């Protein structure tokens, strides 16, 4: 969605002015998580506070924001959803009023973990979780050796923030258009994609192209937030429902804001009624 892009927030830059309602301000928290979970909690807490200082309604953090290693995330980096990381997010959300969507890993059966995105509202309540359905068994990597996939028939995670509906998918899910369409069928106006997009030949081109395609074909904004650091590309971006980039970041850790206008999204869908013109429905396999 074409929106106003706020300046970088934090010590190096001023906070943007308060948004002119009824737009919804989204903070994109591009961070570099490591295996040091205590350090990651501090980074996440700082990001929530920076988002609040920027008058954001929602902060989106990447996949594996709780703990990440470029060689792979498994049970050794997992913690329960009532553990320290999600508790930190809930406490910070309750203190600031900023909703948070962020990636973590939780224990699962058979010595594996589950790749989980959590949604916390501005009151600090855990209002939803999504377990990654499509595991990254591609480009020489086998995420399924360490992770248990989420059930394909689980209800879509769509959460309301300030009157706008945000649907959640994760990283490799971006390559499967039916995942995004199922969220839109459930009412999503914005697709949120926390990611740790692996680096490699053509991977940045794939990331940008796929995020743009998901936006255009669904007439939905896409907020794709990437881990940055060793082995991943960063390059977080926000794409409007017309395919226009509203924000594109580099590989540097930073927090940026974008204002999403529900009226603008509705206008794009009126001009381009492709959702109404479709002839097929998406159902779990």
mmCIF file of N, CA and C in Angstrom, residues 22-127:
data_model
loop_
_atom_site.group_PDB
_atom_site.id
_atom_site.type_symbol
_atom_site.label_atom_id
_atom_site.label_comp_id
_atom_site.label_asym_id
_atom_site.label_seq_id
_atom_site.Cartn_x
_atom_site.Cartn_y
_atom_site.Cartn_z
ATOM 1 N N UNK A 22 -7.238 8.048 9.622
ATOM 2 C CA UNK A 22 -7.324 6.677 10.133
ATOM 3 C C UNK A 22 -6.250 5.733 9.601
ATOM 4 N N UNK A 23 -5.081 6.207 9.212
ATOM 5 C CA UNK A 23 -4.059 5.277 8.754
ATOM 6 C C UNK A 23 -3.577 4.418 9.913
ATOM 7 N N UNK A 24 -3.008 3.263 9.573
ATOM 8 C CA UNK A 24 -2.425 2.358 10.553
ATOM 9 C C UNK A 24 -0.916 2.376 10.338
ATOM 10 N N UNK A 25 -0.187 2.725 11.377
ATOM 11 C CA UNK A 25 1.268 2.824 11.253
ATOM 12 C C UNK A 25 1.912 1.500 11.660
ATOM 13 N N UNK A 26 2.712 0.959 10.747
ATOM 14 C CA UNK A 26 3.418 -0.301 10.964
ATOM 15 C C UNK A 26 4.906 -0.015 11.067
ATOM 16 N N UNK A 27 5.525 -0.528 12.117
ATOM 17 C CA UNK A 27 6.972 -0.435 12.276
ATOM 18 C C UNK A 27 7.606 -1.733 11.801
ATOM 19 N N UNK A 28 8.576 -1.611 10.922
ATOM 20 C CA UNK A 28 9.315 -2.753 10.384
ATOM 21 C C UNK A 28 10.619 -2.853 11.164
ATOM 22 N N UNK A 29 10.741 -3.904 11.982
ATOM 23 C CA UNK A 29 11.916 -4.077 12.824
ATOM 24 C C UNK A 29 12.882 -5.075 12.215
ATOM 25 N N UNK A 30 13.801 -4.587 11.405
ATOM 26 C CA UNK A 30 14.806 -5.463 10.795
ATOM 27 C C UNK A 30 15.960 -5.604 11.783
ATOM 28 N N UNK A 31 16.113 -6.803 12.343
ATOM 29 C CA UNK A 31 17.106 -7.030 13.388
ATOM 30 C C UNK A 31 18.009 -8.183 13.003
ATOM 31 N N UNK A 32 19.103 -8.325 13.745
ATOM 32 C CA UNK A 32 20.037 -9.432 13.556
ATOM 33 C C UNK A 32 20.062 -10.243 14.848
ATOM 34 N N UNK A 33 19.229 -11.271 14.919
ATOM 35 C CA UNK A 33 19.204 -12.132 16.098
ATOM 36 C C UNK A 33 20.353 -13.127 16.041
ATOM 37 N N UNK A 34 20.759 -13.612 17.205
ATOM 38 C CA UNK A 34 21.807 -14.614 17.315
ATOM 39 C C UNK A 34 21.315 -15.737 18.223
ATOM 40 N N UNK A 35 22.226 -16.618 18.605
ATOM 41 C CA UNK A 35 21.868 -17.679 19.546
ATOM 42 C C UNK A 35 21.819 -17.180 20.987
ATOM 43 N N UNK A 36 22.167 -15.923 21.231
ATOM 44 C CA UNK A 36 22.125 -15.330 22.569
ATOM 45 C C UNK A 36 20.711 -14.830 22.840
ATOM 46 N N UNK A 37 19.926 -15.661 23.508
ATOM 47 C CA UNK A 37 18.512 -15.336 23.675
ATOM 48 C C UNK A 37 18.291 -14.107 24.564
ATOM 49 N N UNK A 38 19.121 -13.933 25.577
ATOM 50 C CA UNK A 38 18.972 -12.749 26.433
ATOM 51 C C UNK A 38 19.219 -11.474 25.638
ATOM 52 N N UNK A 39 20.239 -11.489 24.781
ATOM 53 C CA UNK A 39 20.518 -10.323 23.941
ATOM 54 C C UNK A 39 19.367 -10.068 22.978
ATOM 55 N N UNK A 40 18.800 -11.127 22.428
ATOM 56 C CA UNK A 40 17.669 -10.969 21.501
ATOM 57 C C UNK A 40 16.459 -10.365 22.197
ATOM 58 N N UNK A 41 16.244 -10.743 23.439
ATOM 59 C CA UNK A 41 15.119 -10.144 24.181
ATOM 60 C C UNK A 41 15.330 -8.646 24.360
ATOM 61 N N UNK A 42 16.565 -8.257 24.644
ATOM 62 C CA UNK A 42 16.840 -6.820 24.791
ATOM 63 C C UNK A 42 16.613 -6.092 23.471
ATOM 64 N N UNK A 43 17.040 -6.703 22.366
ATOM 65 C CA UNK A 43 16.831 -6.089 21.050
ATOM 66 C C UNK A 43 15.340 -5.943 20.767
ATOM 67 N N UNK A 44 14.577 -6.990 21.064
ATOM 68 C CA UNK A 44 13.132 -6.951 20.812
ATOM 69 C C UNK A 44 12.454 -5.893 21.677
ATOM 70 N N UNK A 45 12.826 -5.833 22.946
ATOM 71 C CA UNK A 45 12.232 -4.829 23.838
ATOM 72 C C UNK A 45 12.558 -3.420 23.364
ATOM 73 N N UNK A 46 13.811 -3.213 22.953
ATOM 74 C CA UNK A 46 14.192 -1.901 22.417
ATOM 75 C C UNK A 46 13.378 -1.557 21.172
ATOM 76 N N UNK A 47 13.117 -2.569 20.339
ATOM 77 C CA UNK A 47 12.348 -2.332 19.116
ATOM 78 C C UNK A 47 10.914 -1.940 19.434
ATOM 79 N N UNK A 48 10.310 -2.576 20.425
ATOM 80 C CA UNK A 48 8.945 -2.195 20.808
ATOM 81 C C UNK A 48 8.913 -0.757 21.294
ATOM 82 N N UNK A 49 9.882 -0.398 22.122
ATOM 83 C CA UNK A 49 9.914 0.980 22.634
ATOM 84 C C UNK A 49 10.166 1.987 21.512
ATOM 85 N N UNK A 50 11.034 1.622 20.560
ATOM 86 C CA UNK A 50 11.272 2.516 19.424
ATOM 87 C C UNK A 50 10.020 2.657 18.568
ATOM 88 N N UNK A 51 9.284 1.547 18.392
ATOM 89 C CA UNK A 51 8.035 1.607 17.636
ATOM 90 C C UNK A 51 7.031 2.515 18.332
ATOM 91 N N UNK A 52 6.973 2.439 19.660
ATOM 92 C CA UNK A 52 6.067 3.311 20.412
ATOM 93 C C UNK A 52 6.474 4.774 20.255
ATOM 94 N N UNK A 53 7.774 5.048 20.293
ATOM 95 C CA UNK A 53 8.252 6.418 20.116
ATOM 96 C C UNK A 53 7.936 6.951 18.729
ATOM 97 N N UNK A 54 7.777 6.023 17.759
ATOM 98 C CA UNK A 54 7.425 6.410 16.393
ATOM 99 C C UNK A 54 5.914 6.403 16.171
ATOM 100 N N UNK A 55 5.140 6.234 17.240
ATOM 101 C CA UNK A 55 3.676 6.247 17.180
ATOM 102 C C UNK A 55 3.130 5.095 16.339
ATOM 103 N N UNK A 56 3.811 3.962 16.340
ATOM 104 C CA UNK A 56 3.346 2.814 15.558
ATOM 105 C C UNK A 56 2.208 2.091 16.280
ATOM 106 N N UNK A 57 1.302 1.549 15.497
ATOM 107 C CA UNK A 57 0.249 0.681 16.022
ATOM 108 C C UNK A 57 0.727 -0.762 16.130
ATOM 109 N N UNK A 58 1.613 -1.162 15.218
ATOM 110 C CA UNK A 58 2.068 -2.545 15.119
ATOM 111 C C UNK A 58 3.553 -2.566 14.814
ATOM 112 N N UNK A 59 4.273 -3.448 15.503
ATOM 113 C CA UNK A 59 5.669 -3.747 15.197
ATOM 114 C C UNK A 59 5.743 -5.163 14.639
ATOM 115 N N UNK A 60 6.430 -5.332 13.507
ATOM 116 C CA UNK A 60 6.672 -6.657 12.955
ATOM 117 C C UNK A 60 8.167 -6.951 13.051
ATOM 118 N N UNK A 61 8.494 -8.068 13.713
ATOM 119 C CA UNK A 61 9.859 -8.553 13.815
ATOM 120 C C UNK A 61 10.017 -9.800 12.951
ATOM 121 N N UNK A 62 11.247 -10.192 12.625
ATOM 122 C CA UNK A 62 11.426 -11.290 11.669
ATOM 123 C C UNK A 62 11.111 -12.669 12.234
ATOM 124 N N UNK A 63 11.153 -13.641 11.352
ATOM 125 C CA UNK A 63 11.208 -15.052 11.717
ATOM 126 C C UNK A 63 12.427 -15.258 12.628
ATOM 127 N N UNK A 64 12.270 -16.137 13.620
ATOM 128 C CA UNK A 64 13.360 -16.480 14.536
ATOM 129 C C UNK A 64 13.915 -15.255 15.260
ATOM 130 N N UNK A 65 13.056 -14.301 15.550
ATOM 131 C CA UNK A 65 13.514 -13.138 16.302
ATOM 132 C C UNK A 65 14.000 -13.528 17.695
ATOM 133 N N UNK A 66 13.443 -14.594 18.261
ATOM 134 C CA UNK A 66 13.820 -15.020 19.609
ATOM 135 C C UNK A 66 15.218 -15.595 19.657
ATOM 136 N N UNK A 67 15.615 -16.323 18.605
ATOM 137 C CA UNK A 67 16.942 -16.936 18.547
ATOM 138 C C UNK A 67 17.169 -17.451 17.141
ATOM 139 N N UNK A 68 18.385 -17.228 16.627
ATOM 140 C CA UNK A 68 18.679 -17.625 15.248
ATOM 141 C C UNK A 68 20.125 -18.055 15.123
ATOM 142 N N UNK A 69 20.348 -19.063 14.279
ATOM 143 C CA UNK A 69 21.694 -19.452 13.887
ATOM 144 C C UNK A 69 21.656 -19.763 12.400
ATOM 145 N N UNK A 70 22.585 -19.242 11.616
ATOM 146 C CA UNK A 70 22.521 -19.460 10.161
ATOM 147 C C UNK A 70 22.631 -20.926 9.755
ATOM 148 N N UNK A 71 23.165 -21.786 10.623
ATOM 149 C CA UNK A 71 23.227 -23.212 10.307
ATOM 150 C C UNK A 71 21.890 -23.903 10.510
ATOM 151 N N UNK A 72 20.933 -23.213 11.125
ATOM 152 C CA UNK A 72 19.608 -23.792 11.322
ATOM 153 C C UNK A 72 19.140 -23.628 12.749
ATOM 154 N N UNK A 73 17.832 -23.577 12.912
ATOM 155 C CA UNK A 73 17.207 -23.456 14.228
ATOM 156 C C UNK A 73 16.506 -24.769 14.533
ATOM 157 N N UNK A 74 16.742 -25.305 15.723
ATOM 158 C CA UNK A 74 16.126 -26.557 16.135
ATOM 159 C C UNK A 74 15.756 -26.512 17.602
ATOM 160 N N UNK A 75 15.601 -27.681 18.235
ATOM 161 C CA UNK A 75 15.153 -27.725 19.635
ATOM 162 C C UNK A 75 16.051 -26.951 20.592
ATOM 163 N N UNK A 76 17.356 -26.876 20.295
ATOM 164 C CA UNK A 76 18.259 -26.175 21.195
ATOM 165 C C UNK A 76 17.993 -24.684 21.306
ATOM 166 N N UNK A 77 17.311 -24.110 20.336
ATOM 167 C CA UNK A 77 16.984 -22.684 20.369
ATOM 168 C C UNK A 77 15.491 -22.433 20.589
ATOM 169 N N UNK A 78 14.762 -23.485 20.953
ATOM 170 C CA UNK A 78 13.315 -23.347 21.171
ATOM 171 C C UNK A 78 13.023 -23.033 22.630
ATOM 172 N N UNK A 79 11.907 -22.361 22.861
ATOM 173 C CA UNK A 79 11.419 -22.150 24.217
ATOM 174 C C UNK A 79 9.901 -22.088 24.190
ATOM 175 N N UNK A 80 9.237 -22.439 25.285
ATOM 176 C CA UNK A 80 7.763 -22.441 25.296
ATOM 177 C C UNK A 80 7.194 -21.051 25.041
ATOM 178 N N UNK A 81 5.946 -21.023 24.624
ATOM 179 C CA UNK A 81 5.313 -19.739 24.326
ATOM 180 C C UNK A 81 5.015 -18.934 25.584
ATOM 181 N N UNK A 82 5.133 -19.567 26.754
ATOM 182 C CA UNK A 82 5.050 -18.795 28.000
ATOM 183 C C UNK A 82 6.440 -18.527 28.568
ATOM 184 N N UNK A 83 7.459 -18.699 27.726
ATOM 185 C CA UNK A 83 8.834 -18.473 28.151
ATOM 186 C C UNK A 83 9.245 -17.014 28.074
ATOM 187 N N UNK A 84 10.553 -16.746 28.260
ATOM 188 C CA UNK A 84 11.024 -15.360 28.414
ATOM 189 C C UNK A 84 10.789 -14.463 27.203
ATOM 190 N N UNK A 85 10.929 -14.990 25.973
ATOM 191 C CA UNK A 85 10.820 -14.099 24.815
ATOM 192 C C UNK A 85 9.402 -13.589 24.640
ATOM 193 N N UNK A 86 8.433 -14.484 24.575
ATOM 194 C CA UNK A 86 7.044 -14.042 24.381
ATOM 195 C C UNK A 86 6.584 -13.232 25.584
ATOM 196 N N UNK A 87 7.025 -13.603 26.773
ATOM 197 C CA UNK A 87 6.678 -12.817 27.963
ATOM 198 C C UNK A 87 7.201 -11.388 27.839
ATOM 199 N N UNK A 88 8.430 -11.239 27.328
ATOM 200 C CA UNK A 88 8.980 -9.897 27.118
ATOM 201 C C UNK A 88 8.134 -9.099 26.134
ATOM 202 N N UNK A 89 7.746 -9.743 25.021
ATOM 203 C CA UNK A 89 6.901 -9.047 24.055
ATOM 204 C C UNK A 89 5.588 -8.611 24.693
ATOM 205 N N UNK A 90 4.991 -9.489 25.468
ATOM 206 C CA UNK A 90 3.697 -9.170 26.090
ATOM 207 C C UNK A 90 3.834 -8.021 27.080
ATOM 208 N N UNK A 91 4.901 -8.043 27.863
ATOM 209 C CA UNK A 91 5.107 -6.960 28.827
ATOM 210 C C UNK A 91 5.326 -5.628 28.119
ATOM 211 N N UNK A 92 6.138 -5.634 27.086
ATOM 212 C CA UNK A 92 6.416 -4.392 26.371
ATOM 213 C C UNK A 92 5.171 -3.878 25.647
ATOM 214 N N UNK A 93 4.396 -4.797 25.065
ATOM 215 C CA UNK A 93 3.158 -4.382 24.393
ATOM 216 C C UNK A 93 2.187 -3.758 25.387
ATOM 217 N N UNK A 94 2.058 -4.373 26.559
ATOM 218 C CA UNK A 94 1.146 -3.841 27.573
ATOM 219 C C UNK A 94 1.594 -2.461 28.048
ATOM 220 N N UNK A 95 2.899 -2.254 28.142
ATOM 221 C CA UNK A 95 3.411 -0.966 28.609
ATOM 222 C C UNK A 95 3.290 0.136 27.568
ATOM 223 N N UNK A 96 3.397 -0.230 26.292
ATOM 224 C CA UNK A 96 3.456 0.785 25.232
ATOM 225 C C UNK A 96 2.183 0.904 24.409
ATOM 226 N N UNK A 97 1.349 -0.141 24.397
ATOM 227 C CA UNK A 97 0.165 -0.164 23.542
ATOM 228 C C UNK A 97 0.445 -0.567 22.113
ATOM 229 N N UNK A 98 1.682 -0.986 21.807
ATOM 230 C CA UNK A 98 2.055 -1.412 20.462
ATOM 231 C C UNK A 98 1.824 -2.912 20.312
ATOM 232 N N UNK A 99 1.051 -3.314 19.318
ATOM 233 C CA UNK A 99 0.892 -4.727 19.007
ATOM 234 C C UNK A 99 2.171 -5.242 18.349
ATOM 235 N N UNK A 100 2.427 -6.540 18.492
ATOM 236 C CA UNK A 100 3.663 -7.122 17.974
ATOM 237 C C UNK A 100 3.372 -8.437 17.266
ATOM 238 N N UNK A 101 3.970 -8.617 16.095
ATOM 239 C CA UNK A 101 4.000 -9.910 15.403
ATOM 240 C C UNK A 101 5.474 -10.274 15.253
ATOM 241 N N UNK A 102 5.853 -11.479 15.717
ATOM 242 C CA UNK A 102 7.271 -11.844 15.740
ATOM 243 C C UNK A 102 7.427 -13.348 15.643
ATOM 244 N N UNK A 103 8.571 -13.770 15.115
ATOM 245 C CA UNK A 103 8.865 -15.184 14.962
ATOM 246 C C UNK A 103 9.677 -15.741 16.112
ATOM 247 N N UNK A 104 9.369 -16.984 16.480
ATOM 248 C CA UNK A 104 10.094 -17.684 17.515
ATOM 249 C C UNK A 104 10.116 -19.168 17.170
ATOM 250 N N UNK A 105 10.660 -19.988 18.045
ATOM 251 C CA UNK A 105 10.623 -21.439 17.885
ATOM 252 C C UNK A 105 10.184 -22.037 19.207
ATOM 253 N N UNK A 106 9.282 -23.007 19.141
ATOM 254 C CA UNK A 106 8.740 -23.638 20.336
ATOM 255 C C UNK A 106 9.052 -25.132 20.305
ATOM 256 N N UNK A 107 9.149 -25.767 21.467
ATOM 257 C CA UNK A 107 9.391 -27.207 21.490
ATOM 258 C C UNK A 107 8.265 -27.962 20.798
ATOM 259 N N UNK A 108 8.627 -29.069 20.142
ATOM 260 C CA UNK A 108 7.649 -29.928 19.478
ATOM 261 C C UNK A 108 8.010 -31.376 19.769
ATOM 262 N N UNK A 109 7.268 -32.289 19.168
ATOM 263 C CA UNK A 109 7.459 -33.709 19.427
ATOM 264 C C UNK A 109 8.697 -34.235 18.704
ATOM 265 N N UNK A 110 9.158 -35.394 19.131
ATOM 266 C CA UNK A 110 10.203 -36.160 18.437
ATOM 267 C C UNK A 110 11.492 -35.361 18.267
ATOM 268 N N UNK A 111 11.896 -34.672 19.339
ATOM 269 C CA UNK A 111 13.160 -33.935 19.335
ATOM 270 C C UNK A 111 13.253 -32.923 18.199
ATOM 271 N N UNK A 112 12.137 -32.327 17.872
ATOM 272 C CA UNK A 112 12.134 -31.255 16.892
ATOM 273 C C UNK A 112 11.477 -30.029 17.508
ATOM 274 N N UNK A 113 11.567 -28.927 16.807
ATOM 275 C CA UNK A 113 10.934 -27.684 17.235
ATOM 276 C C UNK A 113 9.855 -27.309 16.234
ATOM 277 N N UNK A 114 9.059 -26.315 16.581
ATOM 278 C CA UNK A 114 8.061 -25.747 15.672
ATOM 279 C C UNK A 114 8.412 -24.287 15.433
ATOM 280 N N UNK A 115 8.381 -23.897 14.175
ATOM 281 C CA UNK A 115 8.597 -22.506 13.787
ATOM 282 C C UNK A 115 7.273 -21.771 13.983
ATOM 283 N N UNK A 116 7.229 -20.872 14.953
ATOM 284 C CA UNK A 116 5.971 -20.247 15.366
ATOM 285 C C UNK A 116 6.073 -18.729 15.255
ATOM 286 N N UNK A 117 5.061 -18.126 14.667
ATOM 287 C CA UNK A 117 4.895 -16.674 14.713
ATOM 288 C C UNK A 117 3.813 -16.368 15.738
ATOM 289 N N UNK A 118 4.092 -15.433 16.624
ATOM 290 C CA UNK A 118 3.123 -15.047 17.652
ATOM 291 C C UNK A 118 2.583 -13.665 17.346
ATOM 292 N N UNK A 119 1.329 -13.464 17.707
ATOM 293 C CA UNK A 119 0.684 -12.158 17.580
ATOM 294 C C UNK A 119 0.240 -11.712 18.968
ATOM 295 N N UNK A 120 0.729 -10.558 19.386
ATOM 296 C CA UNK A 120 0.414 -9.983 20.691
ATOM 297 C C UNK A 120 -0.286 -8.658 20.458
ATOM 298 N N UNK A 121 -1.408 -8.442 21.122
ATOM 299 C CA UNK A 121 -2.125 -7.186 20.901
ATOM 300 C C UNK A 121 -1.578 -6.079 21.797
ATOM 301 N N UNK A 122 -2.123 -4.890 21.629
ATOM 302 C CA UNK A 122 -1.625 -3.734 22.359
ATOM 303 C C UNK A 122 -1.935 -3.744 23.838
ATOM 304 N N UNK A 123 -2.712 -4.742 24.296
ATOM 305 C CA UNK A 123 -2.950 -4.922 25.728
ATOM 306 C C UNK A 123 -1.975 -5.916 26.338
ATOM 307 N N UNK A 124 -1.158 -6.552 25.491
ATOM 308 C CA UNK A 124 -0.225 -7.551 25.982
ATOM 309 C C UNK A 124 -0.754 -8.964 25.950
ATOM 310 N N UNK A 125 -1.900 -9.170 25.321
ATOM 311 C CA UNK A 125 -2.476 -10.513 25.244
ATOM 312 C C UNK A 125 -1.945 -11.248 24.018
ATOM 313 N N UNK A 126 -1.618 -12.520 24.193
ATOM 314 C CA UNK A 126 -1.243 -13.374 23.067
ATOM 315 C C UNK A 126 -2.530 -13.763 22.357
ATOM 316 N N UNK A 127 -2.769 -13.185 21.180
ATOM 317 C CA UNK A 127 -4.067 -13.347 20.520
ATOM 318 C C UNK A 127 -4.030 -14.369 19.386
#
